[in-house]
Amino acid sequence: MGEKVRNGRFSVKNDDEIVLFLVGIRINKIRAVRQWLPMITAMKPMLREASADKDSGLLGYRIQFHGLREMVVIQYWRSTEELMRFAHGETHRRVWKEFYRVATAGAAAGLWHETYVVPPGRYEAIYGMVPPLGLATVRELVPVGRRNDSAATRLGETGPKDRRQ
């Protein structure tokens, strides 16, 4: 909450691949706290460990809660290889085994994930009058000016200009 609001409009440099990994936990049985709470509490230490290791490939993450039943973790990874190495590592494997042990005992909670591999130049962002959020926390910021004022331009599109974003 103490992040400083950046004055002006900014985008991000998009000259490197980025891997966006979304993972969510959905609580199916609110009262089965003993079954789903360990799954939720295991997420943060696992992410903290990956964040502390600069060679892990995890560039950053953000945890969001959607109502009382769903938690989503948005993760930015440097490459699919590094994400897969983390997924097959000991810490994740231990948490994964525990999830399935608990999940098969009554379906108190469910898990989902989605992975998006975005090549260089094929993502764009805009931030106006906000502290660094999302990609702005893991990529270099660039001011938005006349030369990069539209989403189409930031994506390298040569067609008609879109409306100002």
mmCIF file of C-alpha atoms in Angstrom:
data_model
loop_
_atom_site.group_PDB
_atom_site.id
_atom_site.type_symbol
_atom_site.label_atom_id
_atom_site.label_comp_id
_atom_site.label_asym_id
_atom_site.label_seq_id
_atom_site.Cartn_x
_atom_site.Cartn_y
_atom_site.Cartn_z
ATOM 1 C CA MET A 1 0.000 0.000 0.000
ATOM 2 C CA GLY A 2 2.953 2.305 0.503
ATOM 3 C CA GLU A 3 3.889 2.230 -3.186
ATOM 4 C CA LYS A 4 4.253 5.667 -4.690
ATOM 5 C CA VAL A 5 1.840 6.692 -7.441
ATOM 6 C CA ARG A 6 3.723 7.423 -10.650
ATOM 7 C CA ASN A 7 2.746 10.688 -12.260
ATOM 8 C CA GLY A 8 2.025 10.370 -15.974
ATOM 9 C CA ARG A 9 1.376 7.534 -18.415
ATOM 10 C CA PHE A 10 3.762 4.617 -18.754
ATOM 11 C CA SER A 11 4.088 1.365 -20.623
ATOM 12 C CA VAL A 12 6.573 -1.480 -20.329
ATOM 13 C CA LYS A 13 9.479 -2.538 -22.470
ATOM 14 C CA ASN A 14 8.371 -5.712 -24.209
ATOM 15 C CA ASP A 15 11.565 -6.963 -25.797
ATOM 16 C CA ASP A 16 11.772 -10.221 -23.810
ATOM 17 C CA GLU A 17 9.497 -13.248 -23.623
ATOM 18 C CA ILE A 18 7.310 -13.445 -20.557
ATOM 19 C CA VAL A 19 5.450 -16.411 -19.133
ATOM 20 C CA LEU A 20 2.223 -15.605 -17.355
ATOM 21 C CA PHE A 21 1.138 -18.347 -14.962
ATOM 22 C CA LEU A 22 -2.215 -18.129 -13.201
ATOM 23 C CA VAL A 23 -3.024 -20.561 -10.413
ATOM 24 C CA GLY A 24 -6.186 -20.555 -8.379
ATOM 25 C CA ILE A 25 -7.704 -22.314 -5.430
ATOM 26 C CA ARG A 26 -11.477 -22.480 -5.186
ATOM 27 C CA ILE A 27 -13.072 -23.359 -1.882
ATOM 28 C CA ASN A 28 -15.970 -25.707 -2.552
ATOM 29 C CA LYS A 29 -16.926 -26.412 1.071
ATOM 30 C CA ILE A 30 -16.539 -23.307 3.224
ATOM 31 C CA ARG A 31 -16.937 -25.184 6.512
ATOM 32 C CA ALA A 32 -14.201 -27.726 5.719
ATOM 33 C CA VAL A 33 -11.510 -25.286 6.882
ATOM 34 C CA ARG A 34 -9.086 -28.035 7.952
ATOM 35 C CA GLN A 35 -9.039 -29.342 4.403
ATOM 36 C CA TRP A 36 -8.585 -26.130 2.419
ATOM 37 C CA LEU A 37 -6.665 -23.831 4.773
ATOM 38 C CA PRO A 38 -3.353 -25.773 4.470
ATOM 39 C CA MET A 39 -3.541 -25.420 0.678
ATOM 40 C CA ILE A 40 -3.947 -21.663 0.880
ATOM 41 C CA THR A 41 -1.295 -21.152 3.554
ATOM 42 C CA ALA A 42 1.250 -23.246 1.597
ATOM 43 C CA MET A 43 1.119 -20.894 -1.388
ATOM 44 C CA LYS A 44 2.829 -17.829 0.112
ATOM 45 C CA PRO A 45 5.954 -19.570 1.543
ATOM 46 C CA MET A 46 6.430 -21.419 -1.748
ATOM 47 C CA LEU A 47 6.303 -18.137 -3.684
ATOM 48 C CA ARG A 48 8.545 -16.384 -1.149
ATOM 49 C CA GLU A 49 11.156 -19.117 -1.565
ATOM 50 C CA ALA A 50 11.091 -18.822 -5.374
ATOM 51 C CA SER A 51 11.240 -15.014 -5.141
ATOM 52 C CA ALA A 52 14.270 -15.118 -2.853
ATOM 53 C CA ASP A 53 16.179 -17.256 -5.373
ATOM 54 C CA LYS A 54 17.094 -14.850 -8.192
ATOM 55 C CA ASP A 55 17.939 -17.831 -10.426
ATOM 56 C CA SER A 56 14.467 -19.377 -10.063
ATOM 57 C CA GLY A 57 13.043 -17.362 -12.950
ATOM 58 C CA LEU A 58 10.087 -16.023 -10.966
ATOM 59 C CA LEU A 59 10.022 -12.314 -11.746
ATOM 60 C CA GLY A 60 7.105 -11.403 -9.516
ATOM 61 C CA TYR A 61 3.633 -12.344 -8.370
ATOM 62 C CA ARG A 62 0.415 -10.926 -7.045
ATOM 63 C CA ILE A 63 -2.267 -12.644 -4.961
ATOM 64 C CA GLN A 64 -5.888 -11.696 -5.481
ATOM 65 C CA PHE A 65 -9.000 -12.853 -3.668
ATOM 66 C CA HIS A 66 -12.285 -13.118 -5.530
ATOM 67 C CA GLY A 67 -15.076 -13.251 -2.998
ATOM 68 C CA LEU A 68 -14.904 -15.747 -0.160
ATOM 69 C CA ARG A 69 -14.255 -18.798 -2.299
ATOM 70 C CA GLU A 70 -11.413 -18.101 -4.712
ATOM 71 C CA MET A 71 -7.776 -17.057 -4.514
ATOM 72 C CA VAL A 72 -5.764 -16.424 -7.693
ATOM 73 C CA VAL A 73 -2.004 -16.000 -7.890
ATOM 74 C CA ILE A 74 -0.746 -14.142 -10.953
ATOM 75 C CA GLN A 75 2.881 -15.047 -11.593
ATOM 76 C CA TYR A 76 5.384 -13.662 -14.098
ATOM 77 C CA TRP A 77 8.200 -16.028 -15.142
ATOM 78 C CA ARG A 78 11.258 -15.400 -17.264
ATOM 79 C CA SER A 79 10.850 -18.652 -19.258
ATOM 80 C CA THR A 80 8.849 -21.857 -19.489
ATOM 81 C CA GLU A 81 11.997 -23.837 -18.637
ATOM 82 C CA GLU A 82 12.335 -22.031 -15.319
ATOM 83 C CA LEU A 83 8.640 -22.428 -14.535
ATOM 84 C CA MET A 84 8.877 -26.185 -15.254
ATOM 85 C CA ARG A 85 12.024 -26.504 -13.143
ATOM 86 C CA PHE A 86 10.147 -24.899 -10.242
ATOM 87 C CA ALA A 87 7.088 -27.127 -10.836
ATOM 88 C CA HIS A 88 9.267 -30.249 -10.626
ATOM 89 C CA GLY A 89 11.344 -29.001 -7.679
ATOM 90 C CA GLU A 90 11.151 -30.426 -4.178
ATOM 91 C CA THR A 91 9.212 -27.558 -2.567
ATOM 92 C CA HIS A 92 6.446 -27.555 -5.159
ATOM 93 C CA ARG A 93 6.324 -31.355 -5.296
ATOM 94 C CA ARG A 94 5.778 -31.528 -1.506
ATOM 95 C CA VAL A 95 2.934 -28.961 -1.627
ATOM 96 C CA TRP A 96 1.393 -30.677 -4.678
ATOM 97 C CA LYS A 97 1.372 -34.102 -2.970
ATOM 98 C CA GLU A 98 -0.246 -32.599 0.115
ATOM 99 C CA PHE A 99 -2.864 -30.879 -2.041
ATOM 100 C CA TYR A 100 -3.846 -34.162 -3.663
ATOM 101 C CA ARG A 101 -3.908 -35.971 -0.330
ATOM 102 C CA VAL A 102 -6.320 -33.336 1.002
ATOM 103 C CA ALA A 103 -8.252 -32.828 -2.248
ATOM 104 C CA THR A 104 -9.149 -36.499 -2.575
ATOM 105 C CA ALA A 105 -10.622 -36.460 0.927
ATOM 106 C CA GLY A 106 -13.890 -34.752 0.094
ATOM 107 C CA ALA A 107 -13.327 -32.107 -2.600
ATOM 108 C CA ALA A 108 -13.325 -29.259 -0.069
ATOM 109 C CA ALA A 109 -11.281 -27.204 -2.523
ATOM 110 C CA GLY A 110 -10.206 -27.364 -6.120
ATOM 111 C CA LEU A 111 -7.171 -26.126 -8.005
ATOM 112 C CA TRP A 112 -6.789 -24.728 -11.499
ATOM 113 C CA HIS A 113 -3.988 -23.160 -13.510
ATOM 114 C CA GLU A 114 -3.361 -21.549 -16.885
ATOM 115 C CA THR A 115 -0.031 -20.853 -18.583
ATOM 116 C CA TYR A 116 0.523 -18.265 -21.298
ATOM 117 C CA VAL A 117 3.848 -17.930 -23.112
ATOM 118 C CA VAL A 118 4.054 -14.474 -24.666
ATOM 119 C CA PRO A 119 6.832 -13.799 -27.163
ATOM 120 C CA PRO A 120 8.760 -10.522 -27.245
ATOM 121 C CA GLY A 121 6.766 -7.657 -28.739
ATOM 122 C CA ARG A 122 3.415 -9.429 -28.297
ATOM 123 C CA TYR A 123 2.327 -7.860 -25.022
ATOM 124 C CA GLU A 124 1.665 -4.301 -24.027
ATOM 125 C CA ALA A 125 0.475 -2.408 -21.015
ATOM 126 C CA ILE A 126 -0.440 1.052 -19.931
ATOM 127 C CA TYR A 127 -0.370 2.584 -16.476
ATOM 128 C CA GLY A 128 -1.666 6.048 -15.665
ATOM 129 C CA MET A 129 -1.414 7.610 -12.247
ATOM 130 C CA VAL A 130 -0.945 4.314 -10.356
ATOM 131 C CA PRO A 131 1.917 2.733 -8.449
ATOM 132 C CA PRO A 132 3.743 -0.100 -10.255
ATOM 133 C CA LEU A 133 1.305 -2.995 -10.778
ATOM 134 C CA GLY A 134 1.381 -6.175 -12.851
ATOM 135 C CA LEU A 135 4.010 -6.128 -15.592
ATOM 136 C CA ALA A 136 5.204 -2.749 -14.329
ATOM 137 C CA THR A 137 6.703 -4.541 -11.323
ATOM 138 C CA VAL A 138 8.795 -6.905 -13.466
ATOM 139 C CA ARG A 139 9.599 -4.973 -16.649
ATOM 140 C CA GLU A 140 11.303 -1.668 -17.346
ATOM 141 C CA LEU A 141 8.876 1.244 -17.580
ATOM 142 C CA VAL A 142 8.873 3.570 -20.569
ATOM 143 C CA PRO A 143 6.951 6.846 -20.800
ATOM 144 C CA VAL A 144 3.984 6.922 -23.176
ATOM 145 C CA GLY A 145 4.327 9.686 -25.730
ATOM 146 C CA ARG A 146 3.247 10.457 -29.259
ATOM 147 C CA ARG A 147 5.319 7.599 -30.738
ATOM 148 C CA ASN A 148 3.775 4.886 -28.538
ATOM 149 C CA ASP A 149 0.388 6.369 -27.683
ATOM 150 C CA SER A 150 -1.764 3.444 -28.820
ATOM 151 C CA ALA A 151 -1.956 -0.215 -27.887
ATOM 152 C CA ALA A 152 -1.532 -1.113 -31.572
ATOM 153 C CA THR A 153 1.705 0.864 -31.781
ATOM 154 C CA ARG A 154 3.059 -0.673 -28.573
ATOM 155 C CA LEU A 155 2.308 -4.098 -30.091
ATOM 156 C CA GLY A 156 4.065 -3.190 -33.329
ATOM 157 C CA GLU A 157 0.868 -3.291 -35.386
ATOM 158 C CA THR A 158 0.925 -1.380 -38.648
ATOM 159 C CA GLY A 159 -2.834 -1.241 -39.279
ATOM 160 C CA PRO A 160 -5.170 1.616 -38.406
ATOM 161 C CA LYS A 161 -4.466 3.246 -35.084
ATOM 162 C CA ASP A 162 -6.745 2.270 -32.240
ATOM 163 C CA ARG A 163 -8.258 4.807 -29.926
ATOM 164 C CA ARG A 164 -6.067 6.144 -27.187
ATOM 165 C CA GLN A 165 -5.874 3.587 -24.340
#
